[in-house]
Amino acid sequence: DGSLTVQELAMKLVVPESEVIKILFFKGIAATINQALDLETAEMVTKELGIEVEAGTQESAAKKVTEMIEAGDLDYLQRRPPVVTIMGHVDHGKTSLLDAIRHAKVAQGEAGGITQHIGAYHVDVEHNGEPAQVVFLDTPGHEAFTAMRARGARVTDVAVLVVAADDGVQPQTIEAISHAKAAGVPIVVAINKIDKESAQPDRVKQELTEFNLVPEEWGGDTIMVPVSALQRENLDTLLEMILLVSEVEDLYANPDRPAKGTVIEAHLDKARGAVATFLVQNGTLRVGDVFVAGACLGKVRAMIDDRSQRVEAAGPSFAVEVLGLTDVPAAGDEFEVFTDEKAARSLADQRTMEQRQVRLAQAMAARRVSLTTLS
Ligand code: GDP
Ligand code: MG
């Protein structure tokens, strides 16, 4: 009948479910995520979000990224490194691949070592004879990606899909493909475990064609790289291919402005208080900056990078652990630096109030449902 649930609509539009619920709430409709919406209501929500009704999910995902870039940035744009997420079925080697790249590319002797896990790390490589970087989100698996996407955050530029050569396409492989496609993120396939005797890379390629991922050598446009995380084989080719795919993406930012980006991890540390990893997506984050992350107000007291180094500044595509938050934001929350502390404070207050209203709306809707079920 063409109706969609709140959840389905949010997925289609690549916005947080809470956004849809909030809009409905302000129109006097107390909805749950499973509530069916008629076409007219769905269109109203879509319009309220400022999304063209005909726009596909891909375009709205693109919109999310460009939202980080403002008109004032256009004259100052510079290329930024790609931010990569590794996805794939359990046990296909996501963690092994992340560790292998980290160990192969970050020299042991380097200051600070490689011990710090802040939710992301970068490697230095050479591309077309120039120094380049690739940033990996090291919260592998789908949780991070889906949690952030559910909040409307778009942090990934390239998805590396790991498929074990001895196991082929599995349920979470398919899930990963559909997540990446829905978000409009290009996929590079890493066919892992090619060191194994039972490896059948051609069978994997064959299986992937069913999901419209056709390797270049078969006339398609998906890059597929055979690798072994265990033996650290072909990792340079994989990095090279990631950069190749990134070249055609619009990976630009203006480093000369206050920072803006997404919280990729946050927790309460016994000794250090609220700690969060910020992925800078536009501008440069500096010690002393006043920011709002989600509904939390903060002032950067110190920043620590992925090599355990204290740093004074972090530019586009880089992730840093930030100290100086008043509260713990959620993964997927946006953060933004304000030059005017009062403006920051009032935004934080407004966000806190909005969060309360959404919770209230959800509680009211839940109550209504339980009353209907009772009667
Ligand atoms: P994840 O669940 O996707 O993060 O997979 P893991 O990285 O934990 O790997 C699952 C298992 O596969 C572990 O026992 C790894 O040692 C093994 N493994 C990962 N990569 C390779 C590889 O390239 N070759 C072989 N032979 N084993 C691998
Ligand atoms: Mg793992």
XYZ file of C-alpha atoms and ligand atoms in Angstrom:
404
model
C 0.000 0.000 0.000
C 3.075 2.215 -0.225
C 3.161 3.012 3.476
C 6.466 3.084 5.350
C 7.286 2.738 9.003
C 9.135 5.542 10.764
C 12.204 3.314 10.833
C 12.010 2.500 7.113
C 11.565 6.154 6.224
C 14.558 7.138 8.368
C 16.651 4.457 6.643
C 15.568 5.639 3.210
C 16.393 9.233 3.971
C 19.595 8.339 5.828
C 18.576 10.398 8.856
C 18.282 9.402 12.506
C 14.934 7.898 13.512
C 14.785 10.488 16.282
C 14.762 13.241 13.612
C 11.656 11.739 12.014
C 10.009 11.245 15.408
C 10.814 14.826 16.338
C 9.262 16.270 13.185
C 6.148 14.162 13.693
C 6.009 15.254 17.315
C 6.027 18.930 16.394
C 3.176 18.199 13.938
C 1.187 16.683 16.785
C 1.843 13.050 15.908
C 3.330 10.910 18.677
C 4.947 8.059 16.745
C 7.011 4.983 17.522
C 9.660 3.685 15.170
C 7.375 0.879 14.004
C 4.463 3.147 13.231
C 3.291 3.069 9.620
C 3.096 6.462 7.896
C 0.919 7.153 4.899
C 2.519 8.586 1.785
C 1.369 12.120 2.548
C 2.912 12.091 6.023
C 6.148 10.543 4.700
C 6.379 13.310 2.104
C 5.721 15.975 4.725
C 8.587 14.625 6.862
C 10.862 14.451 3.833
C 10.101 18.073 2.946
C 10.612 19.214 6.541
C 14.054 17.649 6.398
C 14.801 19.728 3.323
C 15.253 16.658 1.139
C 13.861 16.552 -2.396
C 11.097 13.956 -2.487
C 12.541 12.315 -5.599
C 16.081 12.190 -4.264
C 17.568 8.720 -3.850
C 19.402 7.613 -0.719
C 22.711 8.139 -2.455
C 22.044 11.819 -2.954
C 20.932 12.342 0.604
C 24.093 10.618 1.830
C 26.097 12.984 -0.341
C 24.118 15.860 1.133
C 25.231 14.825 4.619
C 28.897 15.129 3.697
C 28.612 18.392 1.906
C 26.736 19.751 4.916
C 30.104 19.809 6.642
C 31.289 22.198 3.927
C 29.784 25.681 3.892
C 29.660 28.357 1.234
C 32.445 30.278 2.962
C 34.782 27.291 2.584
C 34.556 26.997 -1.179
C 37.548 29.220 -1.974
C 39.783 27.439 0.527
C 39.186 23.759 -0.180
C 42.104 21.357 -0.057
C 42.202 17.618 -0.576
C 41.883 15.507 2.533
C 42.743 11.824 3.176
C 40.050 9.180 2.754
C 38.404 7.764 5.876
C 38.014 4.014 5.512
C 35.793 1.500 7.321
C 36.483 -2.228 7.171
C 33.388 -4.383 6.952
C 32.616 -8.046 6.399
C 31.396 -11.297 7.899
C 32.576 -12.395 11.351
C 35.919 -14.241 11.300
C 36.734 -13.181 7.755
C 39.669 -11.164 9.086
C 38.583 -7.556 9.718
C 40.536 -7.186 12.953
C 43.530 -9.052 11.500
C 43.584 -6.811 8.456
C 43.383 -3.620 10.550
C 46.221 -4.880 12.764
C 48.295 -6.001 9.789
C 48.052 -2.615 8.073
C 48.793 -0.800 11.320
C 51.888 -2.913 11.988
C 53.119 -2.886 8.446
C 52.771 0.858 7.974
C 53.367 2.443 11.365
C 57.025 1.966 12.255
C 57.642 0.419 15.654
C 60.316 2.956 16.525
C 58.035 5.869 15.819
C 57.510 8.235 18.724
C 54.689 7.062 20.921
C 54.581 3.642 19.345
C 51.431 2.086 18.055
C 49.707 1.122 21.236
C 47.007 3.757 21.452
C 43.573 2.606 20.316
C 41.444 5.706 19.957
C 38.974 4.340 17.412
C 40.912 5.388 14.337
C 44.457 5.431 13.031
C 46.255 6.782 10.004
C 49.011 5.393 7.828
C 51.484 7.299 5.673
C 51.871 6.028 2.138
C 53.014 7.238 -1.224
C 50.541 7.760 -4.028
C 51.521 8.924 -7.529
C 54.932 9.783 -6.130
C 53.442 12.089 -3.482
C 53.094 11.518 0.256
C 49.521 10.578 1.165
C 47.554 9.298 4.129
C 44.756 6.828 4.659
C 42.659 6.961 7.833
C 41.078 3.753 9.141
C 38.216 3.627 11.607
C 39.302 0.756 13.780
C 35.961 -0.065 15.317
C 35.390 -2.897 12.865
C 32.177 -4.686 12.291
C 28.837 -3.242 11.651
C 27.971 -1.839 15.032
C 29.901 1.366 14.625
C 28.805 1.889 11.058
C 25.121 1.168 11.659
C 25.014 3.095 14.931
C 26.470 6.141 13.216
C 24.296 5.786 10.168
C 21.230 5.498 12.380
C 22.231 8.879 13.776
C 22.623 10.286 10.312
C 26.390 10.566 10.537
C 28.390 9.989 7.402
C 32.019 9.465 8.234
C 33.168 6.818 5.775
C 34.538 7.680 2.351
C 35.484 4.160 1.286
C 34.351 0.758 2.590
C 36.760 -2.157 2.443
C 34.704 -5.328 2.238
C 36.657 -8.277 3.618
C 35.618 -11.665 2.244
C 37.495 -14.809 3.297
C 38.627 -16.706 0.231
C 37.851 -20.024 1.901
C 34.355 -19.088 3.047
C 32.874 -16.808 0.396
C 29.878 -14.505 0.639
C 28.048 -14.884 3.965
C 25.040 -13.118 5.569
C 27.060 -10.265 7.082
C 28.887 -9.821 3.776
C 25.533 -9.135 2.147
C 24.522 -6.852 5.008
C 27.750 -4.893 4.623
C 27.178 -4.490 0.885
C 23.688 -3.145 1.425
C 24.833 -0.723 4.144
C 27.616 0.643 1.944
C 25.288 0.945 -1.040
C 22.574 2.672 0.965
C 25.127 5.178 2.222
C 26.520 5.706 -1.282
C 29.997 4.650 -0.181
C 32.279 3.006 -2.791
C 33.436 -0.537 -2.004
C 36.913 -2.005 -2.415
C 36.879 -5.774 -1.931
C 39.736 -7.429 -0.026
C 39.680 -11.160 -0.692
C 41.452 -12.329 2.463
C 43.162 -15.547 3.568
C 44.605 -16.291 0.139
C 47.446 -18.071 1.951
C 45.063 -20.890 2.788
C 45.088 -24.028 0.726
C 41.304 -24.040 0.599
C 41.229 -20.474 -0.780
C 39.025 -20.007 -3.853
C 39.291 -16.325 -4.830
C 37.525 -16.857 -8.151
C 34.543 -18.393 -6.424
C 34.328 -15.298 -4.191
C 34.380 -13.039 -7.259
C 31.682 -15.149 -8.881
C 29.488 -14.901 -5.774
C 29.957 -11.149 -5.537
C 28.713 -10.606 -9.087
C 25.261 -11.543 -7.774
C 25.378 -8.331 -5.763
C 26.504 -6.225 -8.703
C 30.107 -6.209 -7.580
C 31.900 -7.261 -10.756
C 35.703 -7.301 -10.846
C 37.479 -5.145 -13.388
C 39.014 -8.113 -15.162
C 35.489 -9.359 -15.878
C 34.402 -6.014 -17.303
C 33.034 -4.561 -14.070
C 34.175 -1.590 -12.036
C 34.797 -3.054 -8.585
C 38.386 -3.304 -7.445
C 39.116 -6.630 -5.784
C 42.474 -7.211 -4.131
C 43.628 -10.653 -2.972
C 45.348 -10.277 0.423
C 46.590 -12.226 3.388
C 46.281 -10.384 6.670
C 48.150 -13.223 8.358
C 51.170 -13.065 6.049
C 50.811 -9.314 5.408
C 50.633 -9.942 1.725
C 49.484 -7.341 -0.816
C 48.636 -4.703 1.784
C 50.417 -2.006 -0.229
C 48.276 -2.819 -3.263
C 45.153 -2.582 -1.112
C 46.203 0.868 0.165
C 47.056 1.949 -3.369
C 43.607 0.847 -4.585
C 41.876 2.673 -1.721
C 43.642 5.868 -2.784
C 42.790 5.235 -6.425
C 39.091 4.931 -5.603
C 39.350 8.025 -3.377
C 40.715 10.126 -6.218
C 37.335 10.306 -7.910
C 35.513 11.158 -4.678
C 35.115 14.785 -3.646
C 37.345 14.581 -0.620
C 37.880 18.244 0.185
C 37.818 20.375 3.290
C 38.844 23.840 4.412
C 41.582 23.476 7.037
C 41.496 27.225 7.828
C 38.287 27.399 9.820
C 36.954 26.209 13.177
C 36.558 22.435 13.266
C 33.435 20.440 12.661
C 33.019 16.679 12.567
C 31.706 13.548 14.222
C 32.223 11.807 17.546
C 33.381 8.280 16.727
C 33.866 7.023 20.270
C 33.239 8.323 23.783
C 33.487 6.988 27.282
C 33.919 7.981 30.887
C 37.488 7.421 32.055
C 38.010 7.010 35.803
C 41.115 9.141 35.829
C 40.512 11.563 32.963
C 36.756 12.088 33.023
C 34.720 12.211 29.811
C 36.918 11.311 26.829
C 35.871 11.288 23.192
C 37.492 10.646 19.845
C 36.621 13.343 17.345
C 36.966 12.792 13.637
C 37.604 16.218 12.123
C 35.696 16.514 8.840
C 36.168 20.194 8.138
C 38.439 22.831 9.639
C 41.190 22.373 12.215
C 40.633 21.492 15.862
C 42.952 23.166 18.371
C 43.714 23.003 22.062
C 41.596 25.656 23.794
C 38.720 25.458 21.303
C 35.210 25.678 22.756
C 32.841 23.152 21.199
C 29.446 21.513 21.366
C 29.345 17.733 20.823
C 25.805 16.401 20.688
C 24.315 18.197 23.666
C 27.624 18.445 25.552
C 29.578 21.619 25.973
C 33.357 21.373 26.157
C 36.704 23.071 25.828
C 39.662 21.141 24.410
C 42.042 20.712 27.343
C 44.360 18.311 25.545
C 44.409 16.194 22.407
C 46.133 12.862 21.893
C 46.611 11.344 18.463
C 46.618 7.704 17.358
C 50.352 7.436 18.101
C 49.896 8.509 21.732
C 51.306 11.939 20.991
C 49.923 15.079 22.520
C 49.079 17.381 19.645
C 48.092 21.034 19.439
C 46.021 20.760 16.251
C 44.178 18.203 14.118
C 43.173 18.854 10.510
C 40.566 17.328 8.162
C 40.149 13.521 8.216
C 42.270 13.145 11.337
C 40.993 11.622 14.559
C 42.112 12.721 18.004
C 41.168 11.847 21.523
C 39.808 14.951 23.201
C 39.879 15.787 26.908
C 37.774 18.578 28.336
C 34.167 17.450 27.896
C 31.538 18.159 30.528
C 29.622 14.985 29.670
C 29.873 11.879 27.460
C 28.425 12.402 23.971
C 27.206 9.484 21.814
C 29.078 7.929 18.923
C 27.671 9.528 15.798
C 27.006 12.912 17.423
C 28.241 15.919 15.535
C 30.686 18.303 17.147
C 31.331 21.905 16.214
C 33.758 24.539 17.449
C 32.412 27.975 18.336
C 34.383 31.180 18.516
C 31.592 32.618 20.648
C 31.283 30.773 23.956
C 27.778 32.118 24.587
C 26.546 30.710 21.265
C 28.061 27.343 22.188
C 26.347 27.372 25.547
C 22.943 28.224 24.109
C 23.233 25.534 21.422
C 24.137 22.943 24.064
C 21.118 24.015 26.120
C 18.851 23.840 23.083
C 20.114 20.366 22.165
C 19.597 19.139 25.718
C 16.022 20.388 25.586
C 15.405 18.748 22.195
C 16.754 15.438 23.458
C 14.386 15.657 26.394
C 11.452 16.359 24.076
C 12.272 13.388 21.854
C 12.517 11.113 24.883
C 9.199 12.466 26.100
C 7.580 11.898 22.698
C 8.901 8.352 22.616
C 7.692 7.675 26.142
C 4.265 9.073 25.287
C 4.028 6.984 22.126
C 5.119 3.866 23.984
C 2.482 4.546 26.622
C -0.178 5.000 23.986
C 0.781 1.679 22.406
C 0.666 -0.153 25.711
C -2.749 1.362 26.465
C -4.073 0.204 23.063
C -2.731 -3.274 23.637
C -4.409 -3.386 27.033
C -7.836 -2.393 25.866
P 37.014 -10.699 12.233
O 35.956 -11.398 13.046
O 36.519 -10.389 10.859
O 37.591 -9.501 12.916
O 38.189 -11.764 11.985
P 39.582 -11.898 12.741
O 40.537 -10.890 12.276
O 39.342 -12.035 14.197
O 40.086 -13.302 12.141
C 39.378 -14.500 12.349
C 40.336 -15.678 12.250
O 40.885 -15.762 10.931
C 41.536 -15.560 13.196
O 41.812 -16.826 13.738
C 42.656 -15.093 12.287
O 43.915 -15.507 12.726
C 42.299 -15.752 10.965
N 42.811 -14.987 9.817
C 42.622 -13.663 9.559
N 43.254 -13.313 8.425
C 43.835 -14.433 7.940
C 44.620 -14.714 6.775
O 44.944 -13.865 5.958
N 45.027 -16.015 6.625
C 44.711 -17.000 7.513
N 45.158 -18.229 7.246
N 43.985 -16.768 8.607
C 43.541 -15.503 8.825
Mg 37.083 -8.688 14.774
